[in-house]
CSV table of C-alpha atoms and ligand atoms in Angstrom, one decimal:
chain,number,residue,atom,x,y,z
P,68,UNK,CA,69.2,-84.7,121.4
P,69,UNK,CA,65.8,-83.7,119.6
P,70,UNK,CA,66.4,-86.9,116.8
P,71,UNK,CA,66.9,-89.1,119.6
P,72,UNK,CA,63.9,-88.0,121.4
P,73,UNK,CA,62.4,-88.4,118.4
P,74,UNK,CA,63.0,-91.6,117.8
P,75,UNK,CA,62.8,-93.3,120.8
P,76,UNK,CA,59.9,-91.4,122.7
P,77,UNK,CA,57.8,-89.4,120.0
P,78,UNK,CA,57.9,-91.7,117.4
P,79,UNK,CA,56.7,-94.6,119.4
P,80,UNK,CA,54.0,-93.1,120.8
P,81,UNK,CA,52.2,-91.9,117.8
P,82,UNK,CA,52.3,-95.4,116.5
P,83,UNK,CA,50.6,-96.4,119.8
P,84,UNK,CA,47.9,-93.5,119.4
P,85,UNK,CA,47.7,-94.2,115.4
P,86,UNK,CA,47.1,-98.2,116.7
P,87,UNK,CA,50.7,-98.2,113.8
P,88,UNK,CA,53.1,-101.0,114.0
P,89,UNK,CA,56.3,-98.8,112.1
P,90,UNK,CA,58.4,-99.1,115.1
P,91,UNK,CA,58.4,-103.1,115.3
P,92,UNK,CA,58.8,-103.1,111.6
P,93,UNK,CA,61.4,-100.9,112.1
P,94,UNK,CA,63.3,-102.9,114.9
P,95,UNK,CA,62.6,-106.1,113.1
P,96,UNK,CA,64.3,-104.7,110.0
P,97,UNK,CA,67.1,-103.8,111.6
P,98,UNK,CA,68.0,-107.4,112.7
P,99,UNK,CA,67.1,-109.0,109.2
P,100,UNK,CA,69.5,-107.1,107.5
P,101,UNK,CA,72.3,-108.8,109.3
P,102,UNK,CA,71.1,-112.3,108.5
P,103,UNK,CA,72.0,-114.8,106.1
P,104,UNK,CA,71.1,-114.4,102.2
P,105,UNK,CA,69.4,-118.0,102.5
P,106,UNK,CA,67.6,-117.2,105.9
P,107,UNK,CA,66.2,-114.0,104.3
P,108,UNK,CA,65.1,-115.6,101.2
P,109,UNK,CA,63.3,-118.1,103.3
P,110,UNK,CA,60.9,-115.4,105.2
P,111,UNK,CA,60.7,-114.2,101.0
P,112,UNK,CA,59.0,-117.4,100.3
P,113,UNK,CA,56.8,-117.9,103.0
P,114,UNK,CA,55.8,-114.1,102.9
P,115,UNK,CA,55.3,-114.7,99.1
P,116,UNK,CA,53.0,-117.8,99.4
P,117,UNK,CA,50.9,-116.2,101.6
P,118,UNK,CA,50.5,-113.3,100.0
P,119,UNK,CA,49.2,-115.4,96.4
P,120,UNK,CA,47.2,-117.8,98.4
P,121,UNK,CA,45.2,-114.5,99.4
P,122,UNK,CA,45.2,-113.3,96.2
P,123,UNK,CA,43.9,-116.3,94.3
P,124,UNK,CA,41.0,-116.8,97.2
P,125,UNK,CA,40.4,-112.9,97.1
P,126,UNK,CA,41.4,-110.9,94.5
P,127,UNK,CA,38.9,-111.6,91.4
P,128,UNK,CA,41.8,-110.7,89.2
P,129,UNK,CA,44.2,-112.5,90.0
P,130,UNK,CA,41.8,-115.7,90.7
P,131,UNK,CA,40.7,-115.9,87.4
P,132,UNK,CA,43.7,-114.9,85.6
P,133,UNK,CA,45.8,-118.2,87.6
P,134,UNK,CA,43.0,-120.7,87.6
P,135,UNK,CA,43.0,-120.2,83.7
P,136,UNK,CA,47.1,-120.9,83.8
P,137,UNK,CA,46.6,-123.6,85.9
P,138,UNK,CA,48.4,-121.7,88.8
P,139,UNK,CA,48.6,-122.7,92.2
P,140,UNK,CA,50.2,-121.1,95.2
P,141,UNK,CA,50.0,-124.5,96.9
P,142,UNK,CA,52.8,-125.7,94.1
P,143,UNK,CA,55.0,-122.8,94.6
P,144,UNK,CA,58.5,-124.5,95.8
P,145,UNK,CA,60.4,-121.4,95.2
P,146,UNK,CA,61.6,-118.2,94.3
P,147,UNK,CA,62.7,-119.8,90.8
P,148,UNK,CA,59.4,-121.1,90.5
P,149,UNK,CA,57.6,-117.6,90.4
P,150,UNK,CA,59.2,-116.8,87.1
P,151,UNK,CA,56.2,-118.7,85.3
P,152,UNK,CA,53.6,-115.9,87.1
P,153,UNK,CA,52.2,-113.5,84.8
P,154,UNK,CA,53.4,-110.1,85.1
P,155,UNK,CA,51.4,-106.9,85.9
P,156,UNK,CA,51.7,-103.6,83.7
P,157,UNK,CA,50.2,-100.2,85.0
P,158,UNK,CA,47.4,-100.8,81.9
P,159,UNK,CA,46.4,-103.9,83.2
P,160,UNK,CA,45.7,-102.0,86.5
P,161,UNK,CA,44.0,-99.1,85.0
P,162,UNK,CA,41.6,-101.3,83.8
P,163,UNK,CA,40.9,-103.2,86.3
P,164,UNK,CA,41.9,-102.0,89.7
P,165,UNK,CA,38.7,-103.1,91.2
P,166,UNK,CA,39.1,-106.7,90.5
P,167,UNK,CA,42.5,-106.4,91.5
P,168,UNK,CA,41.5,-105.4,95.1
P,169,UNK,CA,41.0,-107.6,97.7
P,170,UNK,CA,37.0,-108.4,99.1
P,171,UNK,CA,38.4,-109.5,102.5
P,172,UNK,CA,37.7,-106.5,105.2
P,173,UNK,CA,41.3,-104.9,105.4
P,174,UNK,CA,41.7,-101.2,106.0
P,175,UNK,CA,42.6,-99.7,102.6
P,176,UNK,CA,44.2,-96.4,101.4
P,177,UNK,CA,44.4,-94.9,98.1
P,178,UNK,CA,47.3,-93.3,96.2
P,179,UNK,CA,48.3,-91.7,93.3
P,180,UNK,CA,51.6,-91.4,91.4
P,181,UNK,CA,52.4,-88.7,89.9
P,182,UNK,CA,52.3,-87.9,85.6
P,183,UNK,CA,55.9,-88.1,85.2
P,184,UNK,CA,56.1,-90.8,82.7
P,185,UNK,CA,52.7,-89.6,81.4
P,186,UNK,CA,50.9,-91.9,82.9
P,187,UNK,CA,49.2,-91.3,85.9
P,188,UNK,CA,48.0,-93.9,87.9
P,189,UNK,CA,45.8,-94.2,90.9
P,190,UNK,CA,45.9,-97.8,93.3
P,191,UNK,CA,45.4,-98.9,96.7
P,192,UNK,CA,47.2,-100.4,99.6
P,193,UNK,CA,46.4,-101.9,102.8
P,194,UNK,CA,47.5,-99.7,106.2
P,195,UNK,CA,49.3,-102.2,107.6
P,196,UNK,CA,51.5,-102.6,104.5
P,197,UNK,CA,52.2,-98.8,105.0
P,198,UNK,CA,53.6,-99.3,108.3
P,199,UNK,CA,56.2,-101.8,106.8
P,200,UNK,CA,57.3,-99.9,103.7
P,201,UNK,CA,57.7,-97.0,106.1
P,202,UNK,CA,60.2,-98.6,108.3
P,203,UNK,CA,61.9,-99.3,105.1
P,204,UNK,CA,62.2,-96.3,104.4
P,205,UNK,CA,63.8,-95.5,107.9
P,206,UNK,CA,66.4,-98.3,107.6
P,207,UNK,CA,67.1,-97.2,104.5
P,208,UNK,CA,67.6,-93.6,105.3
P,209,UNK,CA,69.4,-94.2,108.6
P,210,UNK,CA,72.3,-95.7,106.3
P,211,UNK,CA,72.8,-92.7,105.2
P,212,UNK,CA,72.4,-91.0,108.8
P,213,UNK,CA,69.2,-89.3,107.8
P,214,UNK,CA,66.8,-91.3,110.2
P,215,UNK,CA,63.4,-89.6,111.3
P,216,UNK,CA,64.6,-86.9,114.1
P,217,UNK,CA,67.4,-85.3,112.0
P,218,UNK,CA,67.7,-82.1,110.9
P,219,UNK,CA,66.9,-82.2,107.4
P,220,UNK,CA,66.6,-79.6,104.5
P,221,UNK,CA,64.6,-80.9,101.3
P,222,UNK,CA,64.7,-79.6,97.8
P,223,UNK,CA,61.5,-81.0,96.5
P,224,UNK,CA,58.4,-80.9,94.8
P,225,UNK,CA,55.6,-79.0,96.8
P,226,UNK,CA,52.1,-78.9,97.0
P,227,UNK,CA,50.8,-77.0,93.4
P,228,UNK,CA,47.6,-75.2,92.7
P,229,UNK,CA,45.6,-74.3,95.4
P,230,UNK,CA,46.0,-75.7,98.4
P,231,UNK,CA,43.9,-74.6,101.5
P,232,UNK,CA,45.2,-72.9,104.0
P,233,UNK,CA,44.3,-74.8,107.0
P,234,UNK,CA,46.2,-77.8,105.0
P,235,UNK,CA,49.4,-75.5,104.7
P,236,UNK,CA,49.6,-74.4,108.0
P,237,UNK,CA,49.4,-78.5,108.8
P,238,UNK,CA,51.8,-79.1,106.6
P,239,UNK,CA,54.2,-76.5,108.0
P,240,UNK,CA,53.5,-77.8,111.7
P,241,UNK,CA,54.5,-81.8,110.4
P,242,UNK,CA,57.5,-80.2,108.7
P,243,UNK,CA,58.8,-78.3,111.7
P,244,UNK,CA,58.0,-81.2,114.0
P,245,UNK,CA,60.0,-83.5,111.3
P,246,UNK,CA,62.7,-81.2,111.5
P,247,UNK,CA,62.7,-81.0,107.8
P,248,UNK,CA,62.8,-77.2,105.9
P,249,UNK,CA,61.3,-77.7,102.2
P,250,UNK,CA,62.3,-75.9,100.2
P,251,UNK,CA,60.8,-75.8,96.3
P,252,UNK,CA,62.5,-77.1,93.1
P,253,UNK,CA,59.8,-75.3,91.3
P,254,UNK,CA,61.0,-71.9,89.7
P,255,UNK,CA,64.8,-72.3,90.0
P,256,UNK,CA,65.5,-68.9,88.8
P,257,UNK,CA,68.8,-67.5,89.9
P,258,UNK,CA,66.9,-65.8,92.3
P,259,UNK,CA,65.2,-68.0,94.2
P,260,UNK,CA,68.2,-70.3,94.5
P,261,UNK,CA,70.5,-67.4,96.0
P,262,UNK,CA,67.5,-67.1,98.5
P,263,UNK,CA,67.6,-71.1,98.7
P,264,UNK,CA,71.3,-70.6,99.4
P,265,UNK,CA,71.0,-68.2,102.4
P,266,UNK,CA,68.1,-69.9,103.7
P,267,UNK,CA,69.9,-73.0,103.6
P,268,UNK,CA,73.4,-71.4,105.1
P,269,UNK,CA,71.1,-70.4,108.0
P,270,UNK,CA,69.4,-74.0,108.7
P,271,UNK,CA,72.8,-75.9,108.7
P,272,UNK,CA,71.1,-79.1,108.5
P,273,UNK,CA,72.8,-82.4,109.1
P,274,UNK,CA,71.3,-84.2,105.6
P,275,UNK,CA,70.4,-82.8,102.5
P,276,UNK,CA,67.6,-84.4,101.0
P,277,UNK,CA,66.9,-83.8,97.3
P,278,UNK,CA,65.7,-84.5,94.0
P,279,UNK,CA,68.8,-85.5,91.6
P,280,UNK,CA,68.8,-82.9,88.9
P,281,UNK,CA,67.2,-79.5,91.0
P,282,UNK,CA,70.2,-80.6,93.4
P,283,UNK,CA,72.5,-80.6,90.4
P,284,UNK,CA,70.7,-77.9,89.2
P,285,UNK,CA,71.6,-76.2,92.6
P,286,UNK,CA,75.5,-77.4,92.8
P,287,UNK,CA,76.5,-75.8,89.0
P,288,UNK,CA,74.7,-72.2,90.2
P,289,UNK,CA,76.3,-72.7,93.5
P,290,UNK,CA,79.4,-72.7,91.9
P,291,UNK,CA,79.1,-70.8,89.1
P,292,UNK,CA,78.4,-68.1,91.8
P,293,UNK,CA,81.6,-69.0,93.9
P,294,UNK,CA,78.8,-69.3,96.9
P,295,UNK,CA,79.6,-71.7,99.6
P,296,UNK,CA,77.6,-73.6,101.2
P,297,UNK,CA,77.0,-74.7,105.0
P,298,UNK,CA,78.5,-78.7,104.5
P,299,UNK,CA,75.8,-81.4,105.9
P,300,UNK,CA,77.0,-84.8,106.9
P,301,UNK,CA,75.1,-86.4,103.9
P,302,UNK,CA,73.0,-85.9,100.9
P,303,UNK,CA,70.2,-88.2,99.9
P,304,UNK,CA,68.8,-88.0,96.5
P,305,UNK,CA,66.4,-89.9,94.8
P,306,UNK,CA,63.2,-89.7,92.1
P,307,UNK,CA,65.6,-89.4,88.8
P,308,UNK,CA,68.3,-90.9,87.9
P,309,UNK,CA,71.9,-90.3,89.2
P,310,UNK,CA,74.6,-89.8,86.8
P,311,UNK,CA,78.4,-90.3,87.4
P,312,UNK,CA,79.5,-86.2,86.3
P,313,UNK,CA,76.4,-85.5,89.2
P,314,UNK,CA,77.7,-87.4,92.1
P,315,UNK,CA,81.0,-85.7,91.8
P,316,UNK,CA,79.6,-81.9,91.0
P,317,UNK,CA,77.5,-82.5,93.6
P,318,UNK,CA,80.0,-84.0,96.6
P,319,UNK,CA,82.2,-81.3,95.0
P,320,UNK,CA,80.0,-78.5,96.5
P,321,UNK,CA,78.7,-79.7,99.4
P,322,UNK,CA,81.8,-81.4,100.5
P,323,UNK,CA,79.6,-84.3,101.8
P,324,UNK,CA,79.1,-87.7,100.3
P,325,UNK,CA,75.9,-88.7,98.4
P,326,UNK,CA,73.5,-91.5,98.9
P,327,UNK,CA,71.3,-92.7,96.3
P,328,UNK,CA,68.0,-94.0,96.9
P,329,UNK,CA,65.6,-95.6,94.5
P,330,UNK,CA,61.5,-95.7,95.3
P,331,UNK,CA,58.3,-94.8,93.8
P,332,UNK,CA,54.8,-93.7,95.4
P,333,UNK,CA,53.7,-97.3,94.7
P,334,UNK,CA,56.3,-99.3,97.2
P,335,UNK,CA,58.0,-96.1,98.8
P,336,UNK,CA,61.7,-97.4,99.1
P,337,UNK,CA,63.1,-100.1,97.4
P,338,UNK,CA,66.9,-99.6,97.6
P,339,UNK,CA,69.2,-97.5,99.2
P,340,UNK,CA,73.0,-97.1,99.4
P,341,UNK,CA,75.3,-98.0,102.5
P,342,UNK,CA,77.9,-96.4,103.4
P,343,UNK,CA,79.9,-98.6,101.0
P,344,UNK,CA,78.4,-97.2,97.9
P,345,UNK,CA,78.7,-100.3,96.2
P,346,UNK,CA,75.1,-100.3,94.9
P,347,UNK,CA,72.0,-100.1,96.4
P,348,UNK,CA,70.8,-102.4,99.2
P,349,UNK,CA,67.5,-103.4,98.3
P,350,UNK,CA,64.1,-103.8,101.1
P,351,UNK,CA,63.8,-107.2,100.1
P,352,UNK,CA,62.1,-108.4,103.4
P,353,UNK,CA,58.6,-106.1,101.0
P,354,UNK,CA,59.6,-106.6,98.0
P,355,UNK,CA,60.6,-108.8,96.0
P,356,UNK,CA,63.0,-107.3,92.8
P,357,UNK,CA,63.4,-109.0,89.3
P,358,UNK,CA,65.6,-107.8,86.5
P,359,UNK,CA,64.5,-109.0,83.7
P,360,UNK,CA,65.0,-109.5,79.9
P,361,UNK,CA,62.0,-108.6,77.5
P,362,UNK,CA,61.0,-111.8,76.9
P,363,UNK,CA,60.8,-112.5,80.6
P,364,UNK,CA,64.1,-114.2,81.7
P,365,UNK,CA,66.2,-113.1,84.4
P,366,UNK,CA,68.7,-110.6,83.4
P,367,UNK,CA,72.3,-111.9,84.1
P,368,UNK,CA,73.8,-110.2,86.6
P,369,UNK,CA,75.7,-107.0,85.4
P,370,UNK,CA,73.6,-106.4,82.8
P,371,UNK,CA,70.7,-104.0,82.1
P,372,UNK,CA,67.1,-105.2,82.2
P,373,UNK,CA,63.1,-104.3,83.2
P,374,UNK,CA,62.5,-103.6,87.0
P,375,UNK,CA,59.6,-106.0,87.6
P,376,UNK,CA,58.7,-106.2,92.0
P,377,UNK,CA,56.2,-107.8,94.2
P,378,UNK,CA,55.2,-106.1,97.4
P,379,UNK,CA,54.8,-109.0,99.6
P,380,UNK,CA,52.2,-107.3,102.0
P,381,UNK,CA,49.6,-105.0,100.2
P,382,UNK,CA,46.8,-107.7,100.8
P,383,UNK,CA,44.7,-104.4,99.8
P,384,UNK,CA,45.3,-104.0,96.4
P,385,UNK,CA,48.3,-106.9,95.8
P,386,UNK,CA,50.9,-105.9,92.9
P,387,UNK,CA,52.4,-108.8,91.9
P,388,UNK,CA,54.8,-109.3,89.5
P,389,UNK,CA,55.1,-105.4,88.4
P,390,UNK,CA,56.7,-104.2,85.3
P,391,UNK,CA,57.2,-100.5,86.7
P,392,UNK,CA,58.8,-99.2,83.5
P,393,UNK,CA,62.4,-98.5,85.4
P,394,UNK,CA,65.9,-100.0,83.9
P,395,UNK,CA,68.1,-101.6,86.5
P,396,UNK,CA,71.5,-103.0,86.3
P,397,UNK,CA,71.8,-106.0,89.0
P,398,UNK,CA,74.8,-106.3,90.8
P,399,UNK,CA,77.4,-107.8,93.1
P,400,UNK,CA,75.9,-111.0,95.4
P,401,UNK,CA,77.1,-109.0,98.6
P,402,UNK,CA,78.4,-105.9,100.0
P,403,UNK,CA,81.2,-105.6,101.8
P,404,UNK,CA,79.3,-104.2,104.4
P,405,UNK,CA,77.8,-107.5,105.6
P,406,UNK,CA,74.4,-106.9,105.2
P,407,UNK,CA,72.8,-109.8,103.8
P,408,UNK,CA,70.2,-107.9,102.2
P,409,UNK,CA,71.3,-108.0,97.7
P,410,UNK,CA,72.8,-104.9,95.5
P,411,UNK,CA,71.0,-103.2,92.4
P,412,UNK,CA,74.5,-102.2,91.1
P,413,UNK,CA,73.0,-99.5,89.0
P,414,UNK,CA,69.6,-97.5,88.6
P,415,UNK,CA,69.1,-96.6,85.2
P,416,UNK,CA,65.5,-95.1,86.4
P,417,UNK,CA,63.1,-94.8,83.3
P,418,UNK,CA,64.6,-95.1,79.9
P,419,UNK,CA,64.7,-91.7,78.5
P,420,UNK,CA,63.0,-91.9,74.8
P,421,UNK,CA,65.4,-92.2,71.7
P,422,UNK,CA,65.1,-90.2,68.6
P,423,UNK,CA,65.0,-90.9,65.2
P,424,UNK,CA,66.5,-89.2,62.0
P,425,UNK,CA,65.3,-89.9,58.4
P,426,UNK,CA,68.1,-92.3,57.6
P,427,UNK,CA,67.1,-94.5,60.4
P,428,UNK,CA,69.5,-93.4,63.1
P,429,UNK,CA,68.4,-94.2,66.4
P,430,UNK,CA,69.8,-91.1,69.1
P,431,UNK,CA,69.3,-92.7,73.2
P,432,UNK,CA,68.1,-89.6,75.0
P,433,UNK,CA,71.2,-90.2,77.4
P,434,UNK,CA,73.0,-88.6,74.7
P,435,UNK,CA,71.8,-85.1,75.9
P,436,UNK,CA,72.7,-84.5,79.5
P,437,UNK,CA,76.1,-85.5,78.8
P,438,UNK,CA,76.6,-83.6,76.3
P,439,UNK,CA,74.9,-80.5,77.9
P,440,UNK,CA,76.7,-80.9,81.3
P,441,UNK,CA,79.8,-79.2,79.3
P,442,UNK,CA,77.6,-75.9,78.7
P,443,UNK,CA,77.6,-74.7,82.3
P,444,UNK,CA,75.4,-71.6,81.3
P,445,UNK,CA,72.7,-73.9,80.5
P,446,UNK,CA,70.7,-74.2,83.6
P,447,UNK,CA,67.9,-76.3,82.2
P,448,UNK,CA,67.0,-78.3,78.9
P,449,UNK,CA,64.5,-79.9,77.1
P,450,UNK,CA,64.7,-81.8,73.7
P,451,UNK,CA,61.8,-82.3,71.6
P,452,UNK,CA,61.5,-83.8,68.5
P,453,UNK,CA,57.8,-82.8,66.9
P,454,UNK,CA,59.1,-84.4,62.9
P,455,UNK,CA,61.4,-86.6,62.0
P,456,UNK,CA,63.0,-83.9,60.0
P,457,UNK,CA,63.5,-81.3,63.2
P,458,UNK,CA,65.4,-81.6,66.5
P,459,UNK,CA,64.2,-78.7,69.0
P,460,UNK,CA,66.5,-77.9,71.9
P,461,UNK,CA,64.5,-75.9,74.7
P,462,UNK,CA,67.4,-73.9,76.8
P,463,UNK,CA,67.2,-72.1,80.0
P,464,UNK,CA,70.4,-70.1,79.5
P,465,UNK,CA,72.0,-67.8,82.3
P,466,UNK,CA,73.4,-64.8,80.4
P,467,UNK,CA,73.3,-66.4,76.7
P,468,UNK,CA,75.6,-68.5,74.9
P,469,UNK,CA,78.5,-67.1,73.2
P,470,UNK,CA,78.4,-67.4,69.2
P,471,UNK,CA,81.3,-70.2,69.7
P,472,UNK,CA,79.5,-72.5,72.2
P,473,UNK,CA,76.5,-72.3,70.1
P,474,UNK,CA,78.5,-73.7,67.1
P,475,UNK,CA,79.8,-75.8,69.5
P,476,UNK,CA,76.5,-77.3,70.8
P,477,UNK,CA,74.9,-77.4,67.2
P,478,UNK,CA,78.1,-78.9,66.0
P,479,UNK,CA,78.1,-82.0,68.5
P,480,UNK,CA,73.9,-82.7,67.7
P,481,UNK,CA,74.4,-82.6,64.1
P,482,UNK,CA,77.6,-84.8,64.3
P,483,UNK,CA,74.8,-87.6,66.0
P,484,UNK,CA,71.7,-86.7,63.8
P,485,UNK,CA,73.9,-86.3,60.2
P,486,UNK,CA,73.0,-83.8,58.1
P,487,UNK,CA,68.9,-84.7,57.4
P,488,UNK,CA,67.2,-83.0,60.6
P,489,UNK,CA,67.2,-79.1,61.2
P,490,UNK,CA,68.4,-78.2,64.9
P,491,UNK,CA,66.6,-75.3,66.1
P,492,UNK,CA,68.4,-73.8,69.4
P,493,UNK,CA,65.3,-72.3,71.7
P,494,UNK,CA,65.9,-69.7,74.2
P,495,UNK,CA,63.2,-70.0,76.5
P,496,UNK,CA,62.6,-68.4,80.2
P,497,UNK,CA,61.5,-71.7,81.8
P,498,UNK,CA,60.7,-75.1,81.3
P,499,UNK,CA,57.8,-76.3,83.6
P,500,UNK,CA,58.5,-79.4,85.8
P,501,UNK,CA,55.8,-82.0,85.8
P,502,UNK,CA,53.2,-82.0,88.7
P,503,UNK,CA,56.2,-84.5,90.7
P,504,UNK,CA,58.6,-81.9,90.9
P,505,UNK,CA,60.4,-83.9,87.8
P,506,UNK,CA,61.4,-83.1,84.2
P,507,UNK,CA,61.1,-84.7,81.1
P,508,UNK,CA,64.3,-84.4,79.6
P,509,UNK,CA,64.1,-85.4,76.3
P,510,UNK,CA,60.3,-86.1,74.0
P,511,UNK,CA,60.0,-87.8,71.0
P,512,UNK,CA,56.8,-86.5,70.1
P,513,UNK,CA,56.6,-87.9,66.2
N,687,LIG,ZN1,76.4,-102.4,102.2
C-alpha cells in the first residue's frame, strides 16, 4: 500500500516541486528495455553524437585534445567508430577537471567517491543527468522487486566523523520516509550484529539491501550462531565483488535469492540482475560499457577485460571514454528474459593486487578469500605484504584458532609463496573499513 503510494503519488510530486524529470525517465526506461538491441543502439548513437558535439564546442579539454587527433563528432558513423576516441583515466581528471567541465550555463553538482581504491576523486555532473541515472537505478532495482516505496533494510556504510545533528535527524526523517532501516557495517563485532539480528527480525523487510562482504560477513555469524533470520523476498548487494561460495552462504541464510548490482558514485547504476540471473542487464540507454583489452581492443566476449563507460548525459562535467579501474567479463548477446537491453556476464569489480615472492612468484589476491572462506572463525582478514621476504595475515578471529587450523592455514600460504617469505599470523581486534564502508582485502605495500 505505502510503496504504491509511494510511487505513484509521492514520488511524482516531489519531482514536480524539485522542477525533477526521474519519473519520465523512469517511465521511458521502462519501455526501452523491451525494444530491439538495434533500436536501442540507435538512441546510443544519436545520444552519443550529441553529447561530443558539446564536448568538442564546450569542454576545453576535450576540444583541444580531438582537434589535435583530428577528431570530429560530425564523422562519427558509429558505435564501432568510437573505439579510435581517447580514453579518460581518473589522473587525467585530477588534473584537469576544470577544463573538462562544460562553460555552457547548465546546473552543476559536485561529488566525490570514496578512497577505496586509494584514490579519491572529486567531479561534477549536470542535474538533469542525475534525474536519468536515478531512474536507472529504479529500473534496476525494481528487477529485483526493491523499487522506491518498499520496505527496505540496509547494511551499509554511514555517515563517519562528526556529523551535525540537525543533518542526522534529516537523515533519519528521509530514511523513515524511504522506508529504509540502515543499519551500519562499521564495527561488526559479535555484538553489534546479534543486535543487527534482532533489530532486523523486528523490521521484516521485504528486500535486504547490502554491501557484499558485511552481508557475508553477517550470513557466517548468523549461522555460526544457529540464529534465524526473518526471510525477505530479495537481497540486493553491490559495491564489492560477489563471489560464487557468497551467493550460496548468503541465499542459504536468508532463504531469499540474491541480486547483484554493479555502480559507482560516478554513474550510480550501471548493471543489475533480472530475475534470470544470467548476468547483469546493463543501463545502456546512460551509458555506454566497453570491455576492453589493454592495448585498447574490444575484449571478446567471455573473456576478462578493463571497464571503460561513457555517460551519455553529464553535459556538466562529460566522462567519456572512462577507464574506471573495474574487471568485467562480457557476456551472452541476450537474456532469456527479453529485455533488449546487453549482459556483463561477470563483475570481477577492482582487481585485487598480486603479491610477489623472491623467486618471482606472482600470488592474485583472489587466492585469499577462498582460501579463508574454509576458516569460519575468521570473521575478517587483511593481507599485507610490507617486504618481499614477509607475508602478514591480519585476522579477526571469533574465539581463536585451534593449533591444527593454524598449521592448516600457514600450510596452504606457504604451499603458494614456497619456502622464501616468512608468514606471520596476526591476531588483531579489528580491521578498520575505509571511509566507503569497504575493505581492502589484500595490500601489496613493497
Ligand atoms: Zn534478463
Amino acid at each position: 500500500m505505502y510503496g504504491q503510494l509511494y510511487r505513484h503519488l509521492l514520488l511524482p510530486l516531489f519531482d514536480g516541486v524539485k522542477g525533477r524529470q526521474t519519473m519520465a525517465h523512469w517511465r521511458d526506461a521502462e519501455a526501452s528495455q523491451w525494444w530491439s538491441r538495434e533500436r536501442l543502439e540507435e538512441l546510443q548513437l544519436n545520444s552519443l553524437r550529441s553529447l561530443l558535439t558539446h564536448a568538442a564546442q564546450t569542454c576545453p579539454h576535450y576540444a583541444e585534445q580531438w582537434a589535435a587527433l583530428n577528431l570530429d563528432p560530425a564523422h562519427l558513423q558509429s558505435l564501432q567508430d568510437f573505439t579510435a576516441w581517447p580514453l579518460l583515466t581518473r589522473e587525467i581528471i585530477r588534473r584537469n577537471r576544470l577544463r573538462l567541465r562544460t562553460t555552457a550555463a547548465v546546473k552543476r553538482m559536485t561529488k566525490a567517491t570514496g578512497g577505496s581504491s586509494g584514490e579519491p576523486l572529486q567531479f561534477d555532473l549536470d542535474s538533469g543527468s542525475n534525474d536519468r541515472r536515478t531512474a536507472m537505478t529504479y529500473r534496476g532495482y525494481d528487477w529485483a522487486g526493491a523499487a522506491p516505496g518498499t520496505k527496505q533494510l540496509y547494511i551499509w556504510g554511514t555517515a563517519v566523523g562528526n556529523v551535525p545533528t540537525w543533518k542526522r535527524l534529516k537523515m533519519d526523517l528521509h530514511h523513515r520516509f524511504d522506508r529504509h532501516l540502515i543499519l551500519s557495517c562499521f564495527e561488526f563485532t559479535p555484538a553489534q550484529m546479534r543486535q543487527h539480528f534482532e533489530r532486523m527480525n523486528r523490521y521484516k523487510a521485504d528486500v535486504i539491501v547490502a554491501y557484499t562482504n558485511p552481508l557475508y560477513e553477517f550470513a557466517r555469524f548468523l549461522k555460526r550462531e544457529s540464529l534465524v533470520p526473518v526471510k525477505p523476498k530479495s537481497i540486493v548487494v553491490g559495491a564489492e565483488k560477489l563471489h560464487d561460495f557468497q551467493r550460496e552462504l548468503i541465499e542459504e541464510v536468508f532463504g531469499a535469492p540474491i541480486f547483484e548490482t554493479y555502480g559507482s558514485r560516478e554513474f550510480m547504476l550501471i548493471g543489475a540482475e533480472c530475475d534470470r540471473h544470467q548476468g547483469l542487464h546493463l543501463s545502456i540507454e546512460n551509458v555506454l560499457v566497453e570491455i576492453l583489452n589493454e592495448d585498447g581492443t574490444p575484449t571478446p566476449h567471455g573473456q576478462e577485460g578493463n571497464v571503460v563507460i561513457t555517460d551519455l548525459y553529464n553535459y556538466g562535467m562529460p566522462f567519456i571514454r572512462y577507464v574506471n579501474g573495474d574487471r568485467a567479463v562480457a557476456g551472452l548477446e541476450m537474456c532469456s528474459c527479453g529485455r533488449g537491453l546487453p549482459l556483463l556476464k561477470k563483475v570481477v569489480g577492482r582487481q585485487l593486487d598480486t603479491l610477489g615472492t623472491p623467486d618471482g612468484r606472482k600470488i592474485p589476491g583472489e587466492f585469499f578469500p577462498h582460501l579463508i572462506k574454509d576458516f569460519p572463525a575468521v570473521r575478517r582478514f587483511q593481507v599485507v605484504q610490507e617486504k618481499l621476504e614477509q607475508i602478514t595475515l591480519k585476522l579477526v578471529v571469533d574465539g581463536g584458532l585451534t593449533l591444527g587450523e593454524r598449521e592448516q592455514l600457514l600450510g596452504a600460504v606457504r604451499k603458494c609463496t614456497g619456502t622464501e617469505v616468512d608468514i606471520c599470523l596476526q591476531m588483531v581486534d579489528d580491521i578498520p573499513l575505509t571511509n566507503a564502508g569497504k575493505l581492502k582485502v589484500v595490500v601489496n605495500a613493497v
